[in-house]
Amino acid sequence: MKFHYSVILFFFTISISFAQQEDSLSVIPDLLKSAQIDTLSEKTRVTRSDIDTIVYSSASDSLIFFIKEKKMNIYGDGKIDYKQMEITSANILINFETHMINAEGKHEDSLSGKLIDTPVLSEGGESYEAKIMSYNFKTGRGTMSAANTEMEGAYYTGKKIKKVDKKVYFIADGAYTTCDAKEPHYYIYSPKMKIVQDEELVAEWIWLYFGDVPFPVPLPFGVFPLQSGRRSGIISPVFGSDGRYGTYIGRFGYYWAMSDYTDWNITGDYYTRGSFALNSLFRYVKRYSFSGSINGSYEDFTQGESTDPDYNKQTDWRLRWYHNQTFTPTLRLDVNLEFMSSNYLTKNVSNLNEALRNEIESNATISKTWEESGNSMTINYNRRQLLQENAIYEVLPSITFNLAQSYPFRSGSNSQDRAWYETFGYSYNGAFQNNRNKISGDLNIRGGFKHNVRLNFSPKIGYISVTPGFSYQELWYNKRVKQYSVESSTREDSVITEDVHEINFVRTFDAGVSASTKFYGVFNSPIPGIEAFRHTVTPSLTYSFHPDFSDPGWGYYGTYTSVSGKEIKYDKFQREIYRGASSQQSSSLSFSIGNIFEMKTTADPTDTTSKEEKYQMLNLNLGMGYNFAADSLNFSDLRLTYRTQIGEFIDFAGSNTFTPYDYSGNQSRINKFLVDEGKGLLRMTNFNFTISTRLSGERLKSNETEESQTDENKGSGFGSTNKEVYQGIYTTRDPDFSIPWDISLTYTYNLSRPVPEAEIKYQSLNGSLNFNLTPAWKFSVTGSYDFERHEFAAPQIRISRDLHCWLMNFTWNPLGLYRGFRFEIRVKAPQLQDLKLTKQNEFYNTSR
């Protein structure tokens, strides 16, 4: 039988006098209750104590109170709860006068000497286990012999642990590990350790043990961070050797957690032959308001001596700024700016995708919307840098304003009762853009305004929606071009193009009308389990018109006379950002039809949770047009698109393009119909499709408790550290051993055939395969294969081994510019992420 007793501390702070009373009292709950009532009825002398709450105790054997000495002994599965502290042990002795608790286990039998039910102290979410424990519940100090404890995935053991206060511990002959095995696979031993809870572990003469075998060379001292989340400290370096620049020490620096909202790190690389690199990252964040980072790099690399014929000195740099800020629900700023030297990426590869980049693009946008009206405005800066071409295309700035669709004649009546004029609406879009293009050192600046006004009706005639519309566009420029021809030395035309600085307006318009409807067909299914099939058809017919603005009356085109005397027409605004006006009249009619085929299944009558399900079997669309104003080739191509999903495993999508016209030689189309030439109705000019699938086995159940990843910086807004800042081309996520296998395949086929004799074909297979050889071994392969060129592209093979508290990865890139291998064994725990062994070849730069 187990006793439970709640002791009101006031009861233990009184001195009681009895005429005839024993020095000790052995009790059971009923006797304790009566004893408390009887003694309180006698004459008492009350004195105050430091104890200010209730102590809860329980035992399976007995509770013995020594009232005069203010002591209590607990025997048999003893338990004490005081505030946030809990102690369990076979035997617990409490002295309320000195505030000391002494606890120890009991012998399992008289022969083995093995202790069982040893003391366990739990406080603040942490637990400490020892053979013998002494603890002062007032000061929070105590000592533990042959103790061990666990804090945030790290385990500590020691011959003796002394708790100085709530956070500071001293450990004699201590061991520290993140391995939870009964016999740790590795640990760090020190004769003297000091632990400051949630801050750091300091030790002197540190020995690293693998199994129980020590590494032969110790460290004189070490400091291990124990903080969760961000913490200031030195960033551990990596060492290596490069055939071009010599032995290096890389990634060495300092991380500074400046506040809850900012942090900063700086790292450096140094090579013994004189080269160096500096990298810096500053981050800032305020939750629900703004966040961003500024990342800068500078490097100076030298190959050879200045007197060597192959001497090379190269300086590269990079600057990146990310910023996102929400001022109000309707006002937002987004910045993503990146600037770098043209050769930076060739030496600093972080992943294969970045290695293939040729274009650096920057954007900064501030956007504003007005909720009541629906109007919006954006101001944007854009910059594109083509690395190989040494060209920069910059838009500074681009301003757009959108006036939402408005209906000036609309009343508050129901949409079905509205008159035709109530469907009249208009919208406006205005834009200003200034381009600064620098190509091969030549700067060209162009700017202009664009105004668009759109008018439309949307009446409905029966089941047909009719939408007539009119669009007006006006362009404002401060430049145009003038062209003329001079005779070259070869007696051919040499066209001279000059800028003319003057204000010009380009006004154009177009008009059109469209009609569309939708109808359905439902077919009952004779197939068991399928209730019905549905076919949805959406036909649409559109007519559009715009005139030929190259006529002299419009004034948008000029002419010059060639050497041969022929008059050549040119666009005066061909260099401007919005171009000029169309030179061809269009009067076209286009037709399209959409088809959706769906299936509906029946619910299982034997399963009350079963529901009807709908599946889209096929999405099929086709469209074609006819231009009445064209002098030839009036019909446009017929385009057919389709998409289907086979169950949950296969996606299939494709398209075909057909033309009704014949060809001749290299001319893909001539003004002759195939049917007139006896060659059928249509000729296919393009065909492409993609089929993809992804399959995986069911996740395995693990006996180990999965640790939830919490927000390391709750309150400050910082997430987990971006590890990619320091990782290289072989960086991938840790393998998931709980998924026994998964496969992903994508097959792409494209056939371009403008003429049957000139056929261009492309087909490739991209895929990845991951499977467990055993529960602890995983094999992964990714890559693609080009069937036309008969070659692999960027294959990668990876073998991983789960070593319980360690992880081994071997990655091999067998082909390509970045071929090579990397072998790594490292500790899984983030506290010791720099405890690893790495071997890799040097086909690429990996120091950063």
JSON list of N, CA and C in Angstrom, two decimals, residues 70-113:
[
{"chain": "A", "resi": 70, "resn": "LYS", "atom": "N", "xyz": [12.33, 18.65, 13.54]},
{"chain": "A", "resi": 70, "resn": "LYS", "atom": "CA", "xyz": [11.82, 19.14, 12.25]},
{"chain": "A", "resi": 70, "resn": "LYS", "atom": "C", "xyz": [12.43, 18.35, 11.10]},
{"chain": "A", "resi": 71, "resn": "LYS", "atom": "N", "xyz": [12.30, 17.05, 11.18]},
{"chain": "A", "resi": 71, "resn": "LYS", "atom": "CA", "xyz": [12.83, 16.15, 10.16]},
{"chain": "A", "resi": 71, "resn": "LYS", "atom": "C", "xyz": [11.73, 15.20, 9.70]},
{"chain": "A", "resi": 72, "resn": "MET", "atom": "N", "xyz": [11.94, 14.66, 8.50]},
{"chain": "A", "resi": 72, "resn": "MET", "atom": "CA", "xyz": [11.01, 13.67, 7.99]},
{"chain": "A", "resi": 72, "resn": "MET", "atom": "C", "xyz": [11.80, 12.65, 7.17]},
{"chain": "A", "resi": 73, "resn": "ASN", "atom": "N", "xyz": [11.55, 11.37, 7.42]},
{"chain": "A", "resi": 73, "resn": "ASN", "atom": "CA", "xyz": [12.19, 10.29, 6.69]},
{"chain": "A", "resi": 73, "resn": "ASN", "atom": "C", "xyz": [11.13, 9.57, 5.86]},
{"chain": "A", "resi": 74, "resn": "ILE", "atom": "N", "xyz": [11.47, 9.30, 4.60]},
{"chain": "A", "resi": 74, "resn": "ILE", "atom": "CA", "xyz": [10.56, 8.63, 3.68]},
{"chain": "A", "resi": 74, "resn": "ILE", "atom": "C", "xyz": [11.24, 7.36, 3.20]},
{"chain": "A", "resi": 75, "resn": "TYR", "atom": "N", "xyz": [10.54, 6.23, 3.31]},
{"chain": "A", "resi": 75, "resn": "TYR", "atom": "CA", "xyz": [11.11, 4.95, 2.93]},
{"chain": "A", "resi": 75, "resn": "TYR", "atom": "C", "xyz": [10.19, 4.24, 1.93]},
{"chain": "A", "resi": 76, "resn": "GLY", "atom": "N", "xyz": [10.82, 3.71, 0.87]},
{"chain": "A", "resi": 76, "resn": "GLY", "atom": "CA", "xyz": [10.08, 2.93, -0.11]},
{"chain": "A", "resi": 76, "resn": "GLY", "atom": "C", "xyz": [9.43, 3.78, -1.18]},
{"chain": "A", "resi": 77, "resn": "ASP", "atom": "N", "xyz": [10.03, 3.82, -2.35]},
{"chain": "A", "resi": 77, "resn": "ASP", "atom": "CA", "xyz": [9.49, 4.59, -3.50]},
{"chain": "A", "resi": 77, "resn": "ASP", "atom": "C", "xyz": [9.13, 6.01, -3.07]},
{"chain": "A", "resi": 78, "resn": "GLY", "atom": "N", "xyz": [10.03, 6.65, -2.37]},
{"chain": "A", "resi": 78, "resn": "GLY", "atom": "CA", "xyz": [9.77, 7.99, -1.86]},
{"chain": "A", "resi": 78, "resn": "GLY", "atom": "C", "xyz": [9.72, 9.02, -2.97]},
{"chain": "A", "resi": 79, "resn": "LYS", "atom": "N", "xyz": [8.89, 10.05, -2.69]},
{"chain": "A", "resi": 79, "resn": "LYS", "atom": "CA", "xyz": [8.74, 11.13, -3.66]},
{"chain": "A", "resi": 79, "resn": "LYS", "atom": "C", "xyz": [8.45, 12.42, -2.92]},
{"chain": "A", "resi": 80, "resn": "ILE", "atom": "N", "xyz": [9.17, 13.48, -3.32]},
{"chain": "A", "resi": 80, "resn": "ILE", "atom": "CA", "xyz": [8.98, 14.80, -2.74]},
{"chain": "A", "resi": 80, "resn": "ILE", "atom": "C", "xyz": [8.73, 15.79, -3.88]},
{"chain": "A", "resi": 81, "resn": "ASP", "atom": "N", "xyz": [7.66, 16.61, -3.75]},
{"chain": "A", "resi": 81, "resn": "ASP", "atom": "CA", "xyz": [7.38, 17.69, -4.70]},
{"chain": "A", "resi": 81, "resn": "ASP", "atom": "C", "xyz": [7.40, 19.00, -3.94]},
{"chain": "A", "resi": 82, "resn": "TYR", "atom": "N", "xyz": [8.29, 19.91, -4.39]},
{"chain": "A", "resi": 82, "resn": "TYR", "atom": "CA", "xyz": [8.40, 21.23, -3.77]},
{"chain": "A", "resi": 82, "resn": "TYR", "atom": "C", "xyz": [8.62, 22.25, -4.87]},
{"chain": "A", "resi": 83, "resn": "LYS", "atom": "N", "xyz": [7.62, 23.12, -5.07]},
{"chain": "A", "resi": 83, "resn": "LYS", "atom": "CA", "xyz": [7.65, 24.09, -6.17]},
{"chain": "A", "resi": 83, "resn": "LYS", "atom": "C", "xyz": [7.88, 23.34, -7.48]},
{"chain": "A", "resi": 84, "resn": "GLN", "atom": "N", "xyz": [8.95, 23.68, -8.22]},
{"chain": "A", "resi": 84, "resn": "GLN", "atom": "CA", "xyz": [9.23, 23.02, -9.49]},
{"chain": "A", "resi": 84, "resn": "GLN", "atom": "C", "xyz": [10.21, 21.86, -9.34]},
{"chain": "A", "resi": 85, "resn": "MET", "atom": "N", "xyz": [10.57, 21.52, -8.13]},
{"chain": "A", "resi": 85, "resn": "MET", "atom": "CA", "xyz": [11.55, 20.47, -7.86]},
{"chain": "A", "resi": 85, "resn": "MET", "atom": "C", "xyz": [10.84, 19.19, -7.46]},
{"chain": "A", "resi": 86, "resn": "GLU", "atom": "N", "xyz": [11.33, 18.07, -7.99]},
{"chain": "A", "resi": 86, "resn": "GLU", "atom": "CA", "xyz": [10.80, 16.75, -7.61]},
{"chain": "A", "resi": 86, "resn": "GLU", "atom": "C", "xyz": [11.97, 15.80, -7.41]},
{"chain": "A", "resi": 87, "resn": "ILE", "atom": "N", "xyz": [11.92, 15.05, -6.31]},
{"chain": "A", "resi": 87, "resn": "ILE", "atom": "CA", "xyz": [12.95, 14.05, -6.02]},
{"chain": "A", "resi": 87, "resn": "ILE", "atom": "C", "xyz": [12.26, 12.72, -5.78]},
{"chain": "A", "resi": 88, "resn": "THR", "atom": "N", "xyz": [12.76, 11.69, -6.46]},
{"chain": "A", "resi": 88, "resn": "THR", "atom": "CA", "xyz": [12.29, 10.33, -6.21]},
{"chain": "A", "resi": 88, "resn": "THR", "atom": "C", "xyz": [13.49, 9.47, -5.83]},
{"chain": "A", "resi": 89, "resn": "SER", "atom": "N", "xyz": [13.30, 8.59, -4.88]},
{"chain": "A", "resi": 89, "resn": "SER", "atom": "CA", "xyz": [14.38, 7.72, -4.44]},
{"chain": "A", "resi": 89, "resn": "SER", "atom": "C", "xyz": [13.81, 6.66, -3.50]},
{"chain": "A", "resi": 90, "resn": "ALA", "atom": "N", "xyz": [14.59, 5.59, -3.31]},
{"chain": "A", "resi": 90, "resn": "ALA", "atom": "CA", "xyz": [14.15, 4.55, -2.36]},
{"chain": "A", "resi": 90, "resn": "ALA", "atom": "C", "xyz": [14.08, 5.12, -0.95]},
{"chain": "A", "resi": 91, "resn": "ASN", "atom": "N", "xyz": [15.06, 5.97, -0.57]},
{"chain": "A", "resi": 91, "resn": "ASN", "atom": "CA", "xyz": [15.12, 6.53, 0.78]},
{"chain": "A", "resi": 91, "resn": "ASN", "atom": "C", "xyz": [15.40, 8.03, 0.66]},
{"chain": "A", "resi": 92, "resn": "ILE", "atom": "N", "xyz": [14.58, 8.82, 1.36]},
{"chain": "A", "resi": 92, "resn": "ILE", "atom": "CA", "xyz": [14.74, 10.27, 1.34]},
{"chain": "A", "resi": 92, "resn": "ILE", "atom": "C", "xyz": [14.69, 10.77, 2.78]},
{"chain": "A", "resi": 93, "resn": "LEU", "atom": "N", "xyz": [15.69, 11.57, 3.17]},
{"chain": "A", "resi": 93, "resn": "LEU", "atom": "CA", "xyz": [15.75, 12.17, 4.51]},
{"chain": "A", "resi": 93, "resn": "LEU", "atom": "C", "xyz": [15.70, 13.68, 4.35]},
{"chain": "A", "resi": 94, "resn": "ILE", "atom": "N", "xyz": [14.73, 14.33, 5.05]},
{"chain": "A", "resi": 94, "resn": "ILE", "atom": "CA", "xyz": [14.54, 15.77, 4.92]},
{"chain": "A", "resi": 94, "resn": "ILE", "atom": "C", "xyz": [14.75, 16.43, 6.27]},
{"chain": "A", "resi": 95, "resn": "ASN", "atom": "N", "xyz": [15.55, 17.50, 6.29]},
{"chain": "A", "resi": 95, "resn": "ASN", "atom": "CA", "xyz": [15.76, 18.32, 7.49]},
{"chain": "A", "resi": 95, "resn": "ASN", "atom": "C", "xyz": [15.23, 19.71, 7.18]},
{"chain": "A", "resi": 96, "resn": "PHE", "atom": "N", "xyz": [14.08, 20.04, 7.78]},
{"chain": "A", "resi": 96, "resn": "PHE", "atom": "CA", "xyz": [13.47, 21.33, 7.50]},
{"chain": "A", "resi": 96, "resn": "PHE", "atom": "C", "xyz": [14.18, 22.47, 8.21]},
{"chain": "A", "resi": 97, "resn": "GLU", "atom": "N", "xyz": [15.03, 22.16, 9.17]},
{"chain": "A", "resi": 97, "resn": "GLU", "atom": "CA", "xyz": [15.78, 23.19, 9.87]},
{"chain": "A", "resi": 97, "resn": "GLU", "atom": "C", "xyz": [16.94, 23.67, 9.01]},
{"chain": "A", "resi": 98, "resn": "THR", "atom": "N", "xyz": [17.65, 22.73, 8.38]},
{"chain": "A", "resi": 98, "resn": "THR", "atom": "CA", "xyz": [18.81, 23.09, 7.54]},
{"chain": "A", "resi": 98, "resn": "THR", "atom": "C", "xyz": [18.45, 23.14, 6.06]},
{"chain": "A", "resi": 99, "resn": "HIS", "atom": "N", "xyz": [17.19, 22.79, 5.71]},
{"chain": "A", "resi": 99, "resn": "HIS", "atom": "CA", "xyz": [16.71, 22.79, 4.32]},
{"chain": "A", "resi": 99, "resn": "HIS", "atom": "C", "xyz": [17.43, 21.77, 3.45]},
{"chain": "A", "resi": 100, "resn": "MET", "atom": "N", "xyz": [17.94, 20.72, 4.04]},
{"chain": "A", "resi": 100, "resn": "MET", "atom": "CA", "xyz": [18.70, 19.72, 3.29]},
{"chain": "A", "resi": 100, "resn": "MET", "atom": "C", "xyz": [17.84, 18.48, 3.02]},
{"chain": "A", "resi": 101, "resn": "ILE", "atom": "N", "xyz": [18.04, 17.94, 1.83]},
{"chain": "A", "resi": 101, "resn": "ILE", "atom": "CA", "xyz": [17.43, 16.68, 1.44]},
{"chain": "A", "resi": 101, "resn": "ILE", "atom": "C", "xyz": [18.56, 15.72, 1.08]},
{"chain": "A", "resi": 102, "resn": "ASN", "atom": "N", "xyz": [18.61, 14.57, 1.71]},
{"chain": "A", "resi": 102, "resn": "ASN", "atom": "CA", "xyz": [19.58, 13.53, 1.40]},
{"chain": "A", "resi": 102, "resn": "ASN", "atom": "C", "xyz": [18.82, 12.31, 0.89]},
{"chain": "A", "resi": 103, "resn": "ALA", "atom": "N", "xyz": [19.30, 11.78, -0.24]},
{"chain": "A", "resi": 103, "resn": "ALA", "atom": "CA", "xyz": [18.59, 10.65, -0.85]},
{"chain": "A", "resi": 103, "resn": "ALA", "atom": "C", "xyz": [19.60, 9.64, -1.35]},
{"chain": "A", "resi": 104, "resn": "GLU", "atom": "N", "xyz": [19.24, 8.37, -1.28]},
{"chain": "A", "resi": 104, "resn": "GLU", "atom": "CA", "xyz": [20.08, 7.30, -1.80]},
{"chain": "A", "resi": 104, "resn": "GLU", "atom": "C", "xyz": [19.22, 6.11, -2.16]},
{"chain": "A", "resi": 105, "resn": "GLY", "atom": "N", "xyz": [19.78, 5.23, -3.01]},
{"chain": "A", "resi": 105, "resn": "GLY", "atom": "CA", "xyz": [19.06, 4.04, -3.39]},
{"chain": "A", "resi": 105, "resn": "GLY", "atom": "C", "xyz": [19.14, 2.96, -2.33]},
{"chain": "A", "resi": 106, "resn": "LYS", "atom": "N", "xyz": [18.61, 1.79, -2.65]},
{"chain": "A", "resi": 106, "resn": "LYS", "atom": "CA", "xyz": [18.67, 0.67, -1.72]},
{"chain": "A", "resi": 106, "resn": "LYS", "atom": "C", "xyz": [19.32, -0.52, -2.43]},
{"chain": "A", "resi": 107, "resn": "HIS", "atom": "N", "xyz": [19.88, -1.41, -1.66]},
{"chain": "A", "resi": 107, "resn": "HIS", "atom": "CA", "xyz": [20.55, -2.57, -2.24]},
{"chain": "A", "resi": 107, "resn": "HIS", "atom": "C", "xyz": [19.51, -3.56, -2.78]},
{"chain": "A", "resi": 108, "resn": "GLU", "atom": "N", "xyz": [19.79, -4.05, -3.98]},
{"chain": "A", "resi": 108, "resn": "GLU", "atom": "CA", "xyz": [18.87, -5.01, -4.58]},
{"chain": "A", "resi": 108, "resn": "GLU", "atom": "C", "xyz": [18.84, -6.30, -3.78]},
{"chain": "A", "resi": 109, "resn": "ASP", "atom": "N", "xyz": [20.02, -6.76, -3.30]},
{"chain": "A", "resi": 109, "resn": "ASP", "atom": "CA", "xyz": [20.11, -7.91, -2.40]},
{"chain": "A", "resi": 109, "resn": "ASP", "atom": "C", "xyz": [21.40, -7.77, -1.62]},
{"chain": "A", "resi": 110, "resn": "SER", "atom": "N", "xyz": [21.59, -8.62, -0.69]},
{"chain": "A", "resi": 110, "resn": "SER", "atom": "CA", "xyz": [22.76, -8.52, 0.20]},
{"chain": "A", "resi": 110, "resn": "SER", "atom": "C", "xyz": [24.03, -9.02, -0.45]},
{"chain": "A", "resi": 111, "resn": "LEU", "atom": "N", "xyz": [23.94, -9.71, -1.57]},
{"chain": "A", "resi": 111, "resn": "LEU", "atom": "CA", "xyz": [25.13, -10.29, -2.19]},
{"chain": "A", "resi": 111, "resn": "LEU", "atom": "C", "xyz": [25.72, -9.40, -3.27]},
{"chain": "A", "resi": 112, "resn": "SER", "atom": "N", "xyz": [24.87, -8.87, -4.19]},
{"chain": "A", "resi": 112, "resn": "SER", "atom": "CA", "xyz": [25.40, -8.15, -5.34]},
{"chain": "A", "resi": 112, "resn": "SER", "atom": "C", "xyz": [25.88, -6.75, -5.00]},
{"chain": "A", "resi": 113, "resn": "GLY", "atom": "N", "xyz": [25.28, -6.12, -4.02]},
{"chain": "A", "resi": 113, "resn": "GLY", "atom": "CA", "xyz": [25.66, -4.75, -3.69]},
{"chain": "A", "resi": 113, "resn": "GLY", "atom": "C", "xyz": [25.14, -3.73, -4.70]}
]
